[in-house]
Coordinates of C-alpha atoms in Angstrom, one line a residue:
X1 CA 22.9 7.8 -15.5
X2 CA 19.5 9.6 -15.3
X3 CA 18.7 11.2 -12.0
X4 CA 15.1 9.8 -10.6
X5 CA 13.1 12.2 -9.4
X6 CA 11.4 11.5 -5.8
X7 CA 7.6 10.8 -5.8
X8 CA 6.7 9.6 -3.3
X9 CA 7.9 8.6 0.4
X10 CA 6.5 6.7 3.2
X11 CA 6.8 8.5 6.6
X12 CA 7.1 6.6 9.8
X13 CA 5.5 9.2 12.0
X14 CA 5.3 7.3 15.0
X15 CA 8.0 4.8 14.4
X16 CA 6.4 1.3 15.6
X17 CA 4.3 3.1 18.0
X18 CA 0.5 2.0 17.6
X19 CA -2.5 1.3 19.3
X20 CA -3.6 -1.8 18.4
X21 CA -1.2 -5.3 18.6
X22 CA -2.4 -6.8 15.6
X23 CA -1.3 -10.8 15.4
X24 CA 0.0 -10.5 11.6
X25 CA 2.0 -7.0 12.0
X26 CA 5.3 -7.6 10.5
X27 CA 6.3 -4.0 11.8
X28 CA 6.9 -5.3 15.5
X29 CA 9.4 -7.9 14.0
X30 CA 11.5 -5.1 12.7
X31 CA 15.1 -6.0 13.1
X32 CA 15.8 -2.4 14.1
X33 CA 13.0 -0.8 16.9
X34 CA 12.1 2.4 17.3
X35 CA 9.3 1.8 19.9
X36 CA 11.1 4.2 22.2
X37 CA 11.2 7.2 20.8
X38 CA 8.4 8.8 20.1
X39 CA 6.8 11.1 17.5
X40 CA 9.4 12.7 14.8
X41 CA 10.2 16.1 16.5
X42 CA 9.7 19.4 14.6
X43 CA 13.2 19.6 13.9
X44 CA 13.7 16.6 11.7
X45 CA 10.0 17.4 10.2
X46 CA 11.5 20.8 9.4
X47 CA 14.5 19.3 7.8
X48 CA 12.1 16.9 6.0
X49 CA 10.0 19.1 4.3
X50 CA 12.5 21.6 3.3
X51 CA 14.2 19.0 1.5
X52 CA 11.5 17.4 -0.3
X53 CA 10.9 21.4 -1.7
X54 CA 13.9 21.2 -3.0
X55 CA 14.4 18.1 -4.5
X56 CA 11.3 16.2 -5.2
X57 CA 9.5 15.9 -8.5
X58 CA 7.0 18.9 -9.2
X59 CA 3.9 16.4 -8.1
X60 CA 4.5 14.0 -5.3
X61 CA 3.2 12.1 -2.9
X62 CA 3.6 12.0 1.1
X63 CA 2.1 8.6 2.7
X64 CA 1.6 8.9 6.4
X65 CA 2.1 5.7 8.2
X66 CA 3.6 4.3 11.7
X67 CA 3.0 2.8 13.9
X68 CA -0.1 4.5 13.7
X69 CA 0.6 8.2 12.3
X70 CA -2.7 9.5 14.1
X71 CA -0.8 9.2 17.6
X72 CA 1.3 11.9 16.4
X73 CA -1.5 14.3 17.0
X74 CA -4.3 16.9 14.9
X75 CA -0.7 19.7 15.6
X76 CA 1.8 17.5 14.1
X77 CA -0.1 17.3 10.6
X78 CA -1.0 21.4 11.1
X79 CA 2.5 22.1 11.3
X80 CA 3.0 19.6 8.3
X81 CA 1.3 21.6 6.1
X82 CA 2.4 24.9 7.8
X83 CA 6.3 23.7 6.5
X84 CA 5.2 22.6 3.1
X85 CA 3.2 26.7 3.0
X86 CA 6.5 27.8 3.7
X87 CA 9.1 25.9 1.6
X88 CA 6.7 25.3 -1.0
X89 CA 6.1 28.8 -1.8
X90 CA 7.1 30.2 -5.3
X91 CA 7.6 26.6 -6.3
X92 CA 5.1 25.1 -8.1
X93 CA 5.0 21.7 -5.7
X94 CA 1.9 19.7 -6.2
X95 CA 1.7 17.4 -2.9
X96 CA -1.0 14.3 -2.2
X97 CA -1.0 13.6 1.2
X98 CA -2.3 10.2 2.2
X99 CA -2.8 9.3 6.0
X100 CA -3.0 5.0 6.7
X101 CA -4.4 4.8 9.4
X102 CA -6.3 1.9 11.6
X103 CA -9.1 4.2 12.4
X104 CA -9.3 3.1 15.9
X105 CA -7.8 6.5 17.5
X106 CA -8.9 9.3 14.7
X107 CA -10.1 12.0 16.7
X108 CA -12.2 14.7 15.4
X109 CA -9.1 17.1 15.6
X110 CA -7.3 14.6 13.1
X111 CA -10.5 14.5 10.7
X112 CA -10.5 18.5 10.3
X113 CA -7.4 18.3 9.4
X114 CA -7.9 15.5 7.0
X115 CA -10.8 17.6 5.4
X116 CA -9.4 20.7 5.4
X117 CA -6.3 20.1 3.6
X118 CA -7.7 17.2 1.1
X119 CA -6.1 14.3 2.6
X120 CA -6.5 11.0 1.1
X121 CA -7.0 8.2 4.0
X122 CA -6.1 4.7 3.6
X123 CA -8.0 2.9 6.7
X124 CA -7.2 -0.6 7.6
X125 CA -10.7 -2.8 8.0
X126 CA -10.4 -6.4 7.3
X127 CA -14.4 -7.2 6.6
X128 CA -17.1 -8.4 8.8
X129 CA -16.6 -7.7 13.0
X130 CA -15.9 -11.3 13.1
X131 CA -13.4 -11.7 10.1
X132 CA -11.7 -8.1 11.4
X133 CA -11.6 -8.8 14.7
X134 CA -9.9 -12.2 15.0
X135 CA -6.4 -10.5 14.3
X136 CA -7.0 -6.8 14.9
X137 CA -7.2 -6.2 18.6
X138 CA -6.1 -3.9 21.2
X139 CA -2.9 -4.9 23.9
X140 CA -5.7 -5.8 26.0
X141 CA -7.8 -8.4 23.5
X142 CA -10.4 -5.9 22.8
X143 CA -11.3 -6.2 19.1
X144 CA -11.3 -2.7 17.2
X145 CA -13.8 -3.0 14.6
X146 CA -16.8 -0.7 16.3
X147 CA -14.6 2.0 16.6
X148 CA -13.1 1.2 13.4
X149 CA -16.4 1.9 11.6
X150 CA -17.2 4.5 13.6
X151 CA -14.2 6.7 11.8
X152 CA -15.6 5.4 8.3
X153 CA -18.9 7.3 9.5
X154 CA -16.5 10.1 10.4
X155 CA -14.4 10.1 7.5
X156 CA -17.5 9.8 4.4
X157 CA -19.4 12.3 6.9
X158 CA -17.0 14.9 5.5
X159 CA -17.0 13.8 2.4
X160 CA -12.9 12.7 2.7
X161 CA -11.6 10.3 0.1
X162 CA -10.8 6.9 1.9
X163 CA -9.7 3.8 0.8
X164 CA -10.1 0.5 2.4
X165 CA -6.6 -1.5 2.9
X166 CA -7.9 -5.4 3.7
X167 CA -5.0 -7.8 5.0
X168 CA -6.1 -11.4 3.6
X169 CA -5.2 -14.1 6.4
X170 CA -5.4 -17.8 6.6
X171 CA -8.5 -17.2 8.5
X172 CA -10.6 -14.8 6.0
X173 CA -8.8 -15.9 2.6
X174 CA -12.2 -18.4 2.4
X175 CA -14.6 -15.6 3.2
X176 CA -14.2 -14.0 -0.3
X177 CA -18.0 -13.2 -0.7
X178 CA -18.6 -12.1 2.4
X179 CA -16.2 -9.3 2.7
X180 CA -17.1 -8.1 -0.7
X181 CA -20.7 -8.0 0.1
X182 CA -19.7 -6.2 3.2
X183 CA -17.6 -3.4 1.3
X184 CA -20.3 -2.9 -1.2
X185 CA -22.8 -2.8 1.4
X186 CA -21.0 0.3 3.5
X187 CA -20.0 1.9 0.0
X188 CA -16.6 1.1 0.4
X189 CA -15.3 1.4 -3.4
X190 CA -11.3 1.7 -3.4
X191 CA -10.1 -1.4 -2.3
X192 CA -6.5 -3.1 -1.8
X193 CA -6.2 -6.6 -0.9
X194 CA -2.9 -7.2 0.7
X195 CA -1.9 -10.9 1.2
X196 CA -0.1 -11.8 4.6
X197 CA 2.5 -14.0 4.8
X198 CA 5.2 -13.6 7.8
X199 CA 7.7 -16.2 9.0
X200 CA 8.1 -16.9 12.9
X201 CA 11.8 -16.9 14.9
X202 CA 12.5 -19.7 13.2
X203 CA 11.8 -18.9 9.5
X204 CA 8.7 -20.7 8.9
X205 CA 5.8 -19.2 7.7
X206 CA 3.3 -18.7 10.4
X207 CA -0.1 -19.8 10.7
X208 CA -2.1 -17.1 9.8
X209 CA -0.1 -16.1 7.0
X210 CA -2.4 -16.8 3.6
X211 CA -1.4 -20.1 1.7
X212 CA -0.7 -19.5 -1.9
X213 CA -3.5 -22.1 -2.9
X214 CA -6.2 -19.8 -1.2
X215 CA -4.6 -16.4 -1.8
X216 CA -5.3 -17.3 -5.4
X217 CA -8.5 -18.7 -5.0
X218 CA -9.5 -15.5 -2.9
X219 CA -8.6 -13.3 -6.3
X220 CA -10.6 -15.3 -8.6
X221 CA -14.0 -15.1 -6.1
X222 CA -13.0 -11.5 -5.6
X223 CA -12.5 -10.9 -9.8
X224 CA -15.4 -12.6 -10.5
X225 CA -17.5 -10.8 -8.1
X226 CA -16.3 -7.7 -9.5
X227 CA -16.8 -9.1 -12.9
X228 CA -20.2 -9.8 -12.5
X229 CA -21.1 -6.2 -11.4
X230 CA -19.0 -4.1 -13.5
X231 CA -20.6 -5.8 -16.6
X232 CA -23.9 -5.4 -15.3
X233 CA -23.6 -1.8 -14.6
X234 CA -23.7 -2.2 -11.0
X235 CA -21.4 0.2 -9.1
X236 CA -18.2 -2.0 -8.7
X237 CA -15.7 -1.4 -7.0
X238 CA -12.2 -0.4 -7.9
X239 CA -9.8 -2.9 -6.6
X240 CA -5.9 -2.9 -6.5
X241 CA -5.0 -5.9 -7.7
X242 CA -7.9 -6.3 -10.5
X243 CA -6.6 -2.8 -12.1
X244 CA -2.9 -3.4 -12.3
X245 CA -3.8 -6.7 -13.7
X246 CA -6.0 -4.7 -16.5
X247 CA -2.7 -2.0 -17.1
X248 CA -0.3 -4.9 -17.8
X249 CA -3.0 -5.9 -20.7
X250 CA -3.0 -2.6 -21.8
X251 CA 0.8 -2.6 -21.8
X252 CA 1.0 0.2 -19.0
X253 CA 3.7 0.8 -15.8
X254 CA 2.3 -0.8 -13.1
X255 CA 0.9 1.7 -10.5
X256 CA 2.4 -0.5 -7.5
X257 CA 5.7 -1.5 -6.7
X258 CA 4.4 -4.8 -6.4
X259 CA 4.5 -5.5 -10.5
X260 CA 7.0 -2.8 -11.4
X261 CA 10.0 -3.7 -13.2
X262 CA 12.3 -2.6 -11.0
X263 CA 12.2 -2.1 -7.0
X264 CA 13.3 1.4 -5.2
X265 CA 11.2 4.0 -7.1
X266 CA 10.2 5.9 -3.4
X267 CA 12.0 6.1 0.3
X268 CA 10.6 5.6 3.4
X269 CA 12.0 8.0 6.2
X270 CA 11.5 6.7 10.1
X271 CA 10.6 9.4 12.6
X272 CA 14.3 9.7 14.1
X273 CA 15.6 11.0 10.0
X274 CA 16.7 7.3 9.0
X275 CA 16.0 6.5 6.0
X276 CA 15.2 2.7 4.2
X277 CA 14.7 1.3 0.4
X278 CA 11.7 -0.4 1.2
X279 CA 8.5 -0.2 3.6
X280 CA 8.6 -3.9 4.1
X281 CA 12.7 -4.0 4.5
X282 CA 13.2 -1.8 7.2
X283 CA 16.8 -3.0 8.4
X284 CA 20.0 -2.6 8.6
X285 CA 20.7 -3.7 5.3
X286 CA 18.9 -1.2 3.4
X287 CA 19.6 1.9 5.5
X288 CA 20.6 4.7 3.4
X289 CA 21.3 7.4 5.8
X290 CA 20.3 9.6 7.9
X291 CA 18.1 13.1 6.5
X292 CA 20.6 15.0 9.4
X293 CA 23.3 14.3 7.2
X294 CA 22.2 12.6 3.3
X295 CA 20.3 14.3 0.8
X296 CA 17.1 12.6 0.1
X297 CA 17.4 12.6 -3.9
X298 CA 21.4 11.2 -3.2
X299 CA 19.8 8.4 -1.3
X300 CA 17.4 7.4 -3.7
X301 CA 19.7 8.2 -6.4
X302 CA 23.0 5.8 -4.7
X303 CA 24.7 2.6 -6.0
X304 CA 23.0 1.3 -3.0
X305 CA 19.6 1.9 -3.5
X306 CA 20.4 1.1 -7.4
X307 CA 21.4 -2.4 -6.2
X308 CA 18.6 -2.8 -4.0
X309 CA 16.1 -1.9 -6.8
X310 CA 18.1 -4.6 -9.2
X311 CA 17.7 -7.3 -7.0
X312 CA 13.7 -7.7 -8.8
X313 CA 15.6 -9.2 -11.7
X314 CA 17.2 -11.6 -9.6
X315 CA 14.5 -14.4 -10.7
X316 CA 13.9 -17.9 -10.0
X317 CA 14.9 -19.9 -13.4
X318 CA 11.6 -20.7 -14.5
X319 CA 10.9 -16.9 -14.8
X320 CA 12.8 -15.8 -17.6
X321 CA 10.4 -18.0 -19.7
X322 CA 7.2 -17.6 -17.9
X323 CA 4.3 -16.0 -19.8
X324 CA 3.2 -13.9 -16.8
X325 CA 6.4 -12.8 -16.2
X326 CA 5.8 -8.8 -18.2
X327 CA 2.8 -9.2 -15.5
X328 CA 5.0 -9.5 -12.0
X329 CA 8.4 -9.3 -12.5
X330 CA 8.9 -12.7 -10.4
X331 CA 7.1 -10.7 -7.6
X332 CA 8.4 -8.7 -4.6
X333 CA 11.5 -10.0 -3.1
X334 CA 10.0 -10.0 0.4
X335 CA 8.2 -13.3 -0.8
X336 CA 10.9 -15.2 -2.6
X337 CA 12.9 -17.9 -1.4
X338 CA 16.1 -16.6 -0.7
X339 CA 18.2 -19.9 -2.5
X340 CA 16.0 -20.2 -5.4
X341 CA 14.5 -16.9 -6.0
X342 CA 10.8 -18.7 -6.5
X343 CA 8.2 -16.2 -5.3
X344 CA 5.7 -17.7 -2.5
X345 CA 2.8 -16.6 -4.2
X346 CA 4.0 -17.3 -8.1
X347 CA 0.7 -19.8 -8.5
X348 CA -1.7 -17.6 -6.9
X349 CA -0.8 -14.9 -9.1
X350 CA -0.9 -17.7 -12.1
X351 CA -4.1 -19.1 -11.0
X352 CA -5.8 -15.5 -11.4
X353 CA -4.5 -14.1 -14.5
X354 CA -5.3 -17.1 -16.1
X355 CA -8.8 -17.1 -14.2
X356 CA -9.1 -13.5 -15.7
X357 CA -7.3 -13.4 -18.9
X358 CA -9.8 -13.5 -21.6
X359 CA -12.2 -11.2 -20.0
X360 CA -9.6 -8.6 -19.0
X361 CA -8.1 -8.7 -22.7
X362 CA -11.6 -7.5 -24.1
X363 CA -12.4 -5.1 -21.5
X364 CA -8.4 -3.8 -22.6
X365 CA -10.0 -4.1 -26.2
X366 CA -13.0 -2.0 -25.4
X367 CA -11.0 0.4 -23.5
X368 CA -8.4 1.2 -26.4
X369 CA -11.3 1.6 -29.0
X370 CA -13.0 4.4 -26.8
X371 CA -10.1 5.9 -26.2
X372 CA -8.0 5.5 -29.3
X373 CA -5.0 8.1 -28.6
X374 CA -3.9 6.0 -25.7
X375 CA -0.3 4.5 -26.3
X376 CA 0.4 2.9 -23.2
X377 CA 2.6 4.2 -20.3
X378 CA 0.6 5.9 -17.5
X379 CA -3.0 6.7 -17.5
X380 CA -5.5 7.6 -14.2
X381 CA -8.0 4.9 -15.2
X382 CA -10.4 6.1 -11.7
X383 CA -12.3 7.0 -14.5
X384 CA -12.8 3.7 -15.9
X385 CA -13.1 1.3 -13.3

């Protein structure tokens, strides 16, 4: 069997540490905790990043993530990059470093380092003050969104590349325009929609998680909104969801795990040198290892995290002759039912393709005629969109 090469892995800086106590965050409901521990020490960072030297593809990516990374501190992310100088050196090692962030604690020691060593920055902002604030507040009930915005000053200020991560609740699935309008307005331009669905001690879903009727309706507002602008020349947006829609017309991997074939293609390594199969399964069931004693390429490359990844194909029956299915896959395994396999979302994801087929399929049409050396696989289409 082929060796994969590593790409990318999530780092949990802070472990669960944050800042904020957002209602929705499925983090806190980890079945293992790391609350107590703190930042990742040098030690394990060291061990870390000589590693990923070693082993890693020749371009890769690092996504920074907690908790909330930015607690670690403006040093941490110095001595980051110090590491990678060193063990990187001779090597050829192509590295994307992407901070998530919620904004709410970036300091101005953070953004220089952000800006002087290229970082990309995924900030968390839900929409309007209202819309954001309902969910995203501080232990103490303060909502987050001034200071929020006030990093998104910070952060375009210096010209650093940001996207917007939105979380799509119960609340603001019905609010589609609105927090369109409100991204275009602030020249927000690389979006992700993220649709939350969580299940309480009791394993049923809660109420602000996003109903699959209006997570799909949200998509088609949100399309058509995007529609309407891009074919008018207006400057739209480029949005997650819309674009790996568009690749699967044009018969191309899909750039998120989301609608890959196959789960397990990255790692995600907690601050204390365990390491996971999945960002969103962080438990003991998919614990690899620890970096103090595995190899990172011999975790990612085990019969474990083979079995994890194989679980995708796993499908609910209806699947195997669904139209859509070269599209999703049947969906992440977080949100399928674990008797019959059916993905919570399935119709939301059919309601929008079919909302979208016909005008993605001659957009995928005008694409491969002005640009007619494309064969499919991977392609950056930034460009494009």
């Amino acid at each position: 069997m082929i060796r994969k090469p590593l790409n990318t892995i999530i780092v949990k800086t802070t472990g669960s540490q944050c800042n904020l106590s957002c209602s929705y965050c499925f983090y806190l409901r980890k079945e293992l905790q790391y609350s107590n521990q703190g930042v990742m020490d040098e030690k394990i960072l060291e061990i870390f990043i000589s590693q990923l030297m070693e082993q890693s593809a020749s371009t890769f990516g690092i996504v920074w993530q907690g908790g909330e990374p930015s607690l670690a501190g403006a040093g941490f992310f110095k001595k980051a990059i110090s590491l990678m100088q060193e063990y990187g050196k001779g090597k050829n090692k192509t590295i994307s470093n992407l901070l998530q962030t919620n904004g709410y604690s970036l300091t101005d020691e953070i953004i220089e380092v952000l800006s002087a060593y290229s970082f990309l920055t995924g900030l968390s902002l839900d929409g309007t003050e209202d819309i954001h604030d309902f969910y995203r507040k501080t232990a103490n009930g303060k909502g987050s969104w001034k200071q929020v915005m006030r990093s998104w000053e910070k952060l375009t200020a210096r010209n650093i590349a940001t996207n917007i991560l939105c979380c799509v609740t119960s609340v603001s699935a019905s609010q589609a325009e609105k927090i369109y309008l409100f991204y275009k307005q602030h020249q927000m331009l690389w979006l992700q929609f993220i649709p939350v669905c969580e299940t309480d001690d009791k394993g049923e879903i809660t109420d602000f998680s996003v109903p699959p009727e209006d997570w799909g309706l949200f998509m088609c507002k949100i399309f058509d909104l995007w529609y309407d602008d891009f074919m008018a020349n207006r400057q739209a947006p480029n949005i997650r969801f819309i674009e790996n829609a568009f690749q699967a017309h044009l018969g191309m991997n899909a750039s998120e795990c989301t609608f890959a074939k196959n789960c397990g293609s990255y790692l995600v390594l907690e601050h204390n040198g365990d390491v996971f199969s999945c960002d969103y399964r962080v438990d003991s069931n998919t614990r690899l290892g620890n970096i103090n004693e595995n190899r990172l390429t011999d975790m990612l490359n085990s019969p474990q995290q083979h079995g994890f990844g194989n679980e995708k194909s796993n499908t609910a029956a209806d699947c195997n002759t669904c139209h859509w299915k070269r599209f999703c896959y049947g969906g992440c395994p977080r949100y399928r039912n674990k008797i019959t396999h059916a993905y919570y979302y399935c119709n939301s994801w059919k309601k929008f393709l079919i909302h979208s087929e016909s005008r993605l399929i001659e957009l995928a049409g005008n694409f491969r005629q002005n640009n007619p050396h494309f064969s499919g696989g991977t392609l950056d289409l930034s460009g494009y969109f």
